[in-house]
Tab-separated table of C-alpha atoms and ligand atoms in Angstrom:
chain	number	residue	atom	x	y	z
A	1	UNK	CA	10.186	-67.828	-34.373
A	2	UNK	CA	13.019	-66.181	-33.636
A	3	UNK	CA	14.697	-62.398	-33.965
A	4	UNK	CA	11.974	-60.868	-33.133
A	5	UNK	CA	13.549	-57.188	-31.878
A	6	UNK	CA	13.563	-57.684	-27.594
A	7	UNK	CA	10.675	-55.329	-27.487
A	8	UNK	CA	6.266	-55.878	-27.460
A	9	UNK	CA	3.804	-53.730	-27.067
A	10	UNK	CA	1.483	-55.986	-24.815
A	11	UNK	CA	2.374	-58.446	-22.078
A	12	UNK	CA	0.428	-61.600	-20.843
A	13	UNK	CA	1.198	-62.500	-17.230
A	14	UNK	CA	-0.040	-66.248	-16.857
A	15	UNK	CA	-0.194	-69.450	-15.308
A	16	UNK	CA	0.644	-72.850	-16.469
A	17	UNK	CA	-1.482	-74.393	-19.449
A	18	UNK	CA	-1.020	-71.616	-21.869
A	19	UNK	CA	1.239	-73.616	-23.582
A	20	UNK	CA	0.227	-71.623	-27.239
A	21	UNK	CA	1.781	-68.434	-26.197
A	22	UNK	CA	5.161	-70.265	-25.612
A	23	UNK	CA	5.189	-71.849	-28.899
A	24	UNK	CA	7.381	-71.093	-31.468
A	25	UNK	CA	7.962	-67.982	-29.440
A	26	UNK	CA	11.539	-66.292	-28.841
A	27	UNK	CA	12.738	-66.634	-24.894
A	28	UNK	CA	14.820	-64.143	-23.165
A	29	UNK	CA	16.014	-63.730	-19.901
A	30	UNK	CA	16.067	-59.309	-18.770
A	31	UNK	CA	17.744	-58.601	-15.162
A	32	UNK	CA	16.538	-56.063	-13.324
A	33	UNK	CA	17.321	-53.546	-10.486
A	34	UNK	CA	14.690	-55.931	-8.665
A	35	UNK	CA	16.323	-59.207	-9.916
A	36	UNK	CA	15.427	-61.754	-12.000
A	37	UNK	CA	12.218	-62.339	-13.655
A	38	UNK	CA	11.209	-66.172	-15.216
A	39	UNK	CA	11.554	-66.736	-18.963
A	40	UNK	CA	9.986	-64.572	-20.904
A	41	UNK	CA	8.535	-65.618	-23.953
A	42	UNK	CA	8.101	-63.185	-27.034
A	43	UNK	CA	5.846	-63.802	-29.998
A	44	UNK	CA	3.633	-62.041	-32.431
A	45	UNK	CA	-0.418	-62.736	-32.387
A	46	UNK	CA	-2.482	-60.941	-35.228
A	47	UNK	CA	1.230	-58.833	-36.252
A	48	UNK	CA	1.452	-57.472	-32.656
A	49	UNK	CA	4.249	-58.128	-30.419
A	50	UNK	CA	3.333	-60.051	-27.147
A	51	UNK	CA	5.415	-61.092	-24.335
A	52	UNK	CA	4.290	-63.554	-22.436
A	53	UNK	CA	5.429	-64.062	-18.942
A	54	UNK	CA	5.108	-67.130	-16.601
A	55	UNK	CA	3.812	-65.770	-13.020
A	56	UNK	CA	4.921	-69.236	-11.193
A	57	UNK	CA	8.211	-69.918	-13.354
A	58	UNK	CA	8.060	-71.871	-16.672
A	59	UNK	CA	7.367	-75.328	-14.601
A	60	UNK	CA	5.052	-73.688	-11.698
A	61	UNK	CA	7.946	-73.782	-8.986
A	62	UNK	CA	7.640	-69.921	-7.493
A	63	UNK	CA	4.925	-69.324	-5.136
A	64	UNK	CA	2.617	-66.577	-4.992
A	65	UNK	CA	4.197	-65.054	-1.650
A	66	UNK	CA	8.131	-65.697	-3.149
A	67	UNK	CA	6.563	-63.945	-6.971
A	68	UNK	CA	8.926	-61.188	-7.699
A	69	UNK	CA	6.188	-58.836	-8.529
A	70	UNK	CA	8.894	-55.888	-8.966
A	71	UNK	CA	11.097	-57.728	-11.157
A	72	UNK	CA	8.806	-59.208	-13.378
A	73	UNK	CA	6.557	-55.903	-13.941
A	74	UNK	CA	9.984	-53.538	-14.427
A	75	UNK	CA	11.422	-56.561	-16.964
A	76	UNK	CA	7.871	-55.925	-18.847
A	77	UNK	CA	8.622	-52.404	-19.112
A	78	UNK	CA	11.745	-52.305	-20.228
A	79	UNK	CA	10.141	-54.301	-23.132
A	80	UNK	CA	8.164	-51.667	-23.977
A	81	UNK	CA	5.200	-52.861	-23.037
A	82	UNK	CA	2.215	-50.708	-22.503
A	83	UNK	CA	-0.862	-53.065	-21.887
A	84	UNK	CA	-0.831	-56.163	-19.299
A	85	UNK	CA	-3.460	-59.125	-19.613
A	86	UNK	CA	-2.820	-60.654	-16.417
A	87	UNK	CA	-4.919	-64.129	-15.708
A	88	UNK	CA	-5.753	-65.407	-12.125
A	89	UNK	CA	-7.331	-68.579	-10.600
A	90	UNK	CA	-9.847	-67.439	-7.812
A	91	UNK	CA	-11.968	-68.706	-5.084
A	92	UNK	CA	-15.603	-67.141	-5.210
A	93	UNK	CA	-16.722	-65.629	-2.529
A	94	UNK	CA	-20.162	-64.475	-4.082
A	95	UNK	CA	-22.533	-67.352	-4.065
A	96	UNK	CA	-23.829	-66.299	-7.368
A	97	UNK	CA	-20.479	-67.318	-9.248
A	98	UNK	CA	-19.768	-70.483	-9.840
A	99	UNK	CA	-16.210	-72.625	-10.710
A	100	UNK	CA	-15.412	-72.177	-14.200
A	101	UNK	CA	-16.780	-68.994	-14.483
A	102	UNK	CA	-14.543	-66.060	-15.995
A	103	UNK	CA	-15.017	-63.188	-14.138
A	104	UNK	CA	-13.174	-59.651	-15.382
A	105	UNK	CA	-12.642	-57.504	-11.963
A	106	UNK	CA	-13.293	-53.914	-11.584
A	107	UNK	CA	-11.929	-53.194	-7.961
A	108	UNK	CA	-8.946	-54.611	-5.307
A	109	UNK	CA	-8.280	-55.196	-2.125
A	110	UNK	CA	-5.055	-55.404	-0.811
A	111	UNK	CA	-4.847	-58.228	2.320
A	112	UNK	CA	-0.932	-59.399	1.639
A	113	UNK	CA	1.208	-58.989	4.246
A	114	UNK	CA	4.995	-59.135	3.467
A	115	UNK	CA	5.033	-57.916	-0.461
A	116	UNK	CA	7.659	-55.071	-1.842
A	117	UNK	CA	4.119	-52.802	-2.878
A	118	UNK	CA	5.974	-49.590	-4.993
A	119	UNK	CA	8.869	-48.831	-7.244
A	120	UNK	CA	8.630	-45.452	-5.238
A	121	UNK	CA	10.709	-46.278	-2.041
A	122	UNK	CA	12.392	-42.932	-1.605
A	123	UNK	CA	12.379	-39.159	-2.648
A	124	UNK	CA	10.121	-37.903	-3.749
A	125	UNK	CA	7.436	-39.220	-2.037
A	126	UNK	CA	4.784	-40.553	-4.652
A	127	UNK	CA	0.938	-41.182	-4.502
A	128	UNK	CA	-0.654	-42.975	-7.491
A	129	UNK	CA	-3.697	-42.677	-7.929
A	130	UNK	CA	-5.861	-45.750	-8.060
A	131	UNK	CA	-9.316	-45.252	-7.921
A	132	UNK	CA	-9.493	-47.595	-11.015
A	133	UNK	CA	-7.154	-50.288	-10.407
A	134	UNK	CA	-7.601	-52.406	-13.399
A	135	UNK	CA	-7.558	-50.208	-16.720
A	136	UNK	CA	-10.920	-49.216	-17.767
A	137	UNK	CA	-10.365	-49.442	-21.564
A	138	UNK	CA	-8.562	-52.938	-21.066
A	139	UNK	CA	-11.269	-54.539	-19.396
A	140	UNK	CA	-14.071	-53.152	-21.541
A	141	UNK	CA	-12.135	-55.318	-24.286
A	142	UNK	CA	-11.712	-58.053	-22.393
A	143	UNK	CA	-15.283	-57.943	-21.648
A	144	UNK	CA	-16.538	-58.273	-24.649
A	145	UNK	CA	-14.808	-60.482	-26.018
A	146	UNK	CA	-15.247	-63.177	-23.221
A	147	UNK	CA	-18.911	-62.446	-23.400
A	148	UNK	CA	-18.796	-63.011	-27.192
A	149	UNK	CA	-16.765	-66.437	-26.934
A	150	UNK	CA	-17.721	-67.923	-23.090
A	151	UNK	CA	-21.296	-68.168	-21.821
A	152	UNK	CA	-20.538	-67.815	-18.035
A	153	UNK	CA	-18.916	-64.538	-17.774
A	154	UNK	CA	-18.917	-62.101	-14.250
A	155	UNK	CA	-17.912	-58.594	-15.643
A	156	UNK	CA	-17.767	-57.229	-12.230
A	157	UNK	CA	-16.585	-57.992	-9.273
A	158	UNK	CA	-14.116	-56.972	-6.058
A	159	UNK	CA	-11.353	-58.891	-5.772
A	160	UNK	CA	-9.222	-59.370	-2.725
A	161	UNK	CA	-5.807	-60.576	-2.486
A	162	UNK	CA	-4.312	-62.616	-0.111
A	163	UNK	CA	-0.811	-63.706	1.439
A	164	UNK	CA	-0.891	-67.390	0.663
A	165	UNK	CA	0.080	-69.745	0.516
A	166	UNK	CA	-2.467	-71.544	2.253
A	167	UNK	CA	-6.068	-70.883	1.369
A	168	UNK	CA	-8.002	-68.986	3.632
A	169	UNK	CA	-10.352	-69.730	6.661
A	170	UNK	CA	-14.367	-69.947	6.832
A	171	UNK	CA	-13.908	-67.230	9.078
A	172	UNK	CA	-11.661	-65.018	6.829
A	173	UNK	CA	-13.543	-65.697	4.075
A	174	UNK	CA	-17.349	-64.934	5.873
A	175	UNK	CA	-15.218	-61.278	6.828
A	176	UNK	CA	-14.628	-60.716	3.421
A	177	UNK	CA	-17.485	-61.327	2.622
A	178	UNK	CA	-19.221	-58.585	4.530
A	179	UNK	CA	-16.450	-56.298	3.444
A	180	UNK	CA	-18.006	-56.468	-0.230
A	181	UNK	CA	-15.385	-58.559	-1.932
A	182	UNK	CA	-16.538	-61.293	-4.713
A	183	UNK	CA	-13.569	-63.483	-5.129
A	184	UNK	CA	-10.214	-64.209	-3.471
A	185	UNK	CA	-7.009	-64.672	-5.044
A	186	UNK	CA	-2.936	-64.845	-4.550
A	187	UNK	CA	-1.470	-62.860	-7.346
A	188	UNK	CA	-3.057	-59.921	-8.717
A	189	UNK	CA	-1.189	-57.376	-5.752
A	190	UNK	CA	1.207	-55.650	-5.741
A	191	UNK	CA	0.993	-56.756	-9.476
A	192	UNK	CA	-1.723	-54.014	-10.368
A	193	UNK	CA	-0.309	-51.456	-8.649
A	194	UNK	CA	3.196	-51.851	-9.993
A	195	UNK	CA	1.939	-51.715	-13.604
A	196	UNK	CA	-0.019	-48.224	-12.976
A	197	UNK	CA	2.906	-46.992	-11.005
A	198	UNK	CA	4.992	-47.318	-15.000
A	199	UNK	CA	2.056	-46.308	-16.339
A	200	UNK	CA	1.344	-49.575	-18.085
A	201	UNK	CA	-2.964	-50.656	-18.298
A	202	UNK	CA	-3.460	-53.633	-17.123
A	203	UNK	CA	-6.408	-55.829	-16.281
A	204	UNK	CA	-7.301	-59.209	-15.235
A	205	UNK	CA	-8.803	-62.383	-16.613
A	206	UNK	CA	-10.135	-64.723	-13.799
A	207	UNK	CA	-11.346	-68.046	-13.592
A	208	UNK	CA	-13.293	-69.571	-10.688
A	209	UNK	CA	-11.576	-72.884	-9.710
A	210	UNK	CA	-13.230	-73.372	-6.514
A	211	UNK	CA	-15.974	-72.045	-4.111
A	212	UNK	CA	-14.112	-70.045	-1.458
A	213	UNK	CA	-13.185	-71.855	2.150
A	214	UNK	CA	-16.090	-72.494	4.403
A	215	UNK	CA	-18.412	-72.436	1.077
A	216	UNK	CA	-17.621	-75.801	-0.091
A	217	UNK	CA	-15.961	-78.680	2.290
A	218	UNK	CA	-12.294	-78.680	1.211
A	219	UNK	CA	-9.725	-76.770	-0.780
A	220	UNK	CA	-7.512	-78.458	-3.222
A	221	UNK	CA	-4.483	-77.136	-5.542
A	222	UNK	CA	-5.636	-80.350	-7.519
A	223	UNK	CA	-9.092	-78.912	-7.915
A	224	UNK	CA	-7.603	-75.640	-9.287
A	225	UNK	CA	-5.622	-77.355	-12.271
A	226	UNK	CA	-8.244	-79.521	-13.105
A	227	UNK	CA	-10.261	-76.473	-13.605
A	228	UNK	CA	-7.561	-74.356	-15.268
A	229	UNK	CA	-7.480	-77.001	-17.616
A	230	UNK	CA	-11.173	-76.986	-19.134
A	231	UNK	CA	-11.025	-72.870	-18.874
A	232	UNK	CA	-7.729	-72.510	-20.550
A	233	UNK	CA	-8.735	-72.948	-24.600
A	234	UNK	CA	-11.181	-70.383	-23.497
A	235	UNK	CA	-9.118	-68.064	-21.961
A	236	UNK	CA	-6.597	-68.403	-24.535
A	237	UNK	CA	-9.056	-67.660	-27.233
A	238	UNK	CA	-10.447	-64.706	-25.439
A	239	UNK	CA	-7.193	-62.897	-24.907
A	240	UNK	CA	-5.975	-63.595	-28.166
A	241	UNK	CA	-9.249	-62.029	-29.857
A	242	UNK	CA	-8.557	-58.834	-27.025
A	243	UNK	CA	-4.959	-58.524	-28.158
A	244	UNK	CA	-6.554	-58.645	-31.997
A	245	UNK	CA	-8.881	-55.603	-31.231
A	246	UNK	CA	-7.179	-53.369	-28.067
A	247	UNK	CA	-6.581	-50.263	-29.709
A	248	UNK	CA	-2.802	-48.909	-30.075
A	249	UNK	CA	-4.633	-45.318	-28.467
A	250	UNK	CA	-4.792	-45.556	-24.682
A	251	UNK	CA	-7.863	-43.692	-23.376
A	252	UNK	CA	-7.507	-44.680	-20.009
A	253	UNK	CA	-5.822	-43.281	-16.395
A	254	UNK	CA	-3.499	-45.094	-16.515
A	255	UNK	CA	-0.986	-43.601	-19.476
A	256	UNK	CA	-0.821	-40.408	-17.398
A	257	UNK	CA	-0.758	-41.714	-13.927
A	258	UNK	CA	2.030	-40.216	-12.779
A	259	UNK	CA	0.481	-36.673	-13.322
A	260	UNK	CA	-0.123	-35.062	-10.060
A	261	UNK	CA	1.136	-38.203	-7.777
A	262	UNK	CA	4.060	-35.835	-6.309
A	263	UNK	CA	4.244	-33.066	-3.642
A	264	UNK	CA	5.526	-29.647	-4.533
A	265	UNK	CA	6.464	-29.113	-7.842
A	266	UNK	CA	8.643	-31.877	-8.848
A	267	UNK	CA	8.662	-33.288	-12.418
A	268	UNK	CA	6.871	-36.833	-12.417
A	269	UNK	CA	9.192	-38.894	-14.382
A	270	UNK	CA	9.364	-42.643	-14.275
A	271	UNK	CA	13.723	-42.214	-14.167
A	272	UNK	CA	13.126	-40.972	-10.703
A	273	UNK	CA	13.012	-44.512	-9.167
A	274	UNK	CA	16.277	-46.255	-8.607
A	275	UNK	CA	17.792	-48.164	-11.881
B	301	HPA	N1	-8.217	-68.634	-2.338
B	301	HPA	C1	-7.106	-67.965	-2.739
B	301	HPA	N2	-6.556	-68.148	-3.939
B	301	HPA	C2	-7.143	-69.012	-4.769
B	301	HPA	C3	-8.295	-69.723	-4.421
B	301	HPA	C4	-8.864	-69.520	-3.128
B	301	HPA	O1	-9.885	-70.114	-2.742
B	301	HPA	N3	-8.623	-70.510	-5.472
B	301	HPA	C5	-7.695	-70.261	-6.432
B	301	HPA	N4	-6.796	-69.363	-6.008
């Protein structure tokens, strides 16, 4: 497919297997004050445009910890893109879930360490509000639609993010436990943050490749493909349904998020951060 105008309206932020969204799809490469983000790959699904960006790079070679999480969330914006459908392998922490199981998070903790977190460096100081940080609207799409195609489906859950790249310790993983959290993953921070900082919605598809460490003997990247590879038709099918029926109307925090993040009476405008 090609000449499709360099714009899309909703972005999918993946890992490898998705192979359908890069078919026939249109690839461009957008620098950015941040650098450069992978190939991006531009198609149409039910007459809507959808960009559909590689987390790891095109053949998996970026790590979570060396993601460019500013680059590749600004280069989505300058598409035009107003709803992100980001998907996530995850460890479970709650007993109850079980690998293979898609779970749709509601809440996120932050436990990286090293990670550019903001677009809002300098002046003026700026406080986003995130007491919902996965769109509410998004998820309650992705929701039912997983539920309606997928028989094992979590549609809560807290999810914290780690470092990486090593997988955690028995002992970090009985802490989070006790803090509350449900599942452990690498990639979804600074990446939901950044999108509600541009006022994008986004929200995230997970899949349970593994029990978390100290649950089950041994952790394995193996183990997680092999998993991502029976979950992915699903997942595919499920977020091409959502992108079928999200609504063009946001009715969410997350269009306005800006409002009210500054001190004093300066104008919240997305030009304020450095281009
Ligand atoms: N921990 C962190 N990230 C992960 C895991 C895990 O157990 N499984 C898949 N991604």
């Amino acid at each position: 497919m090609k000449n499709l105008a360099k714009k899309a309206e909703i972005a999918i932020i993946g890992g490898t297997g998705l192979e359908k969204f890069v078919k026939n799809a249109e690839t461009v490469r957008i620098g950015t004050p941040y650098g450069m983000p992978p190939k991006i790959f531009l198609t149409k699904l039910h007459g809507r445009r959808v960009a559909f960006l590689p987390r790891h790079g095109v053949d998996h070679t970026i790590p979570p910890h060396k993601i460019n999480f500013r680059a590749n969330i600004y280069a989505l914006y300058s598409l035009g893109v107003k709803r992100i459908l980001a998907t996530n392998a995850v460890g479970a922490i709650n007993v109850k879930f079980k690998p293979s199981d898609i779970v749709i998070p509601h809440d996120l903790i932050d436990f990286t360490k090293f990670r550019k977190l903001t677009f809002y460096d300098e002046a003026p100081v700026t406080h986003i509000d995130f007491s919902q940080p996965y769109c509410p609207q998004t998820r309650r799409f992705l929701i039912q639609n997983a539920e309606k195609l997928y028989n094992r489906v979590q549609n809560m859950a807290v999810l914290i993010c780690t470092e990486g790249p090593r997988f955690e310790t028995p002992a970090e993983i009985e802490m989070f436990r006790h803090l509350g959290c449900d599942i452990v993953g690498m990639t979804s921070f600074p990446e939901a943050v950044l999108a509600r900082e541009l006022e994008m919605c986004y929200a995230a598809i997970c899949y349970v490749s593994n029990m978390a460490a100290g649950i089950q003997k041994r952790l394995s990247a193996k183990e997680v493909s092999i998993i991502a590879k029976q979950v992915t038709s699903f997942l595919q099918k499920i977020l091409i349904e959502t992108v079928r029926v999200l609504p063009q109307k946001r009715e969410c925090p997350c269009a306005n998020a800006l409002t009210d993040a500054r001190f004093g009476n300066k104008q919240c405008s997305k030009a304020s951060f450095r281009q």
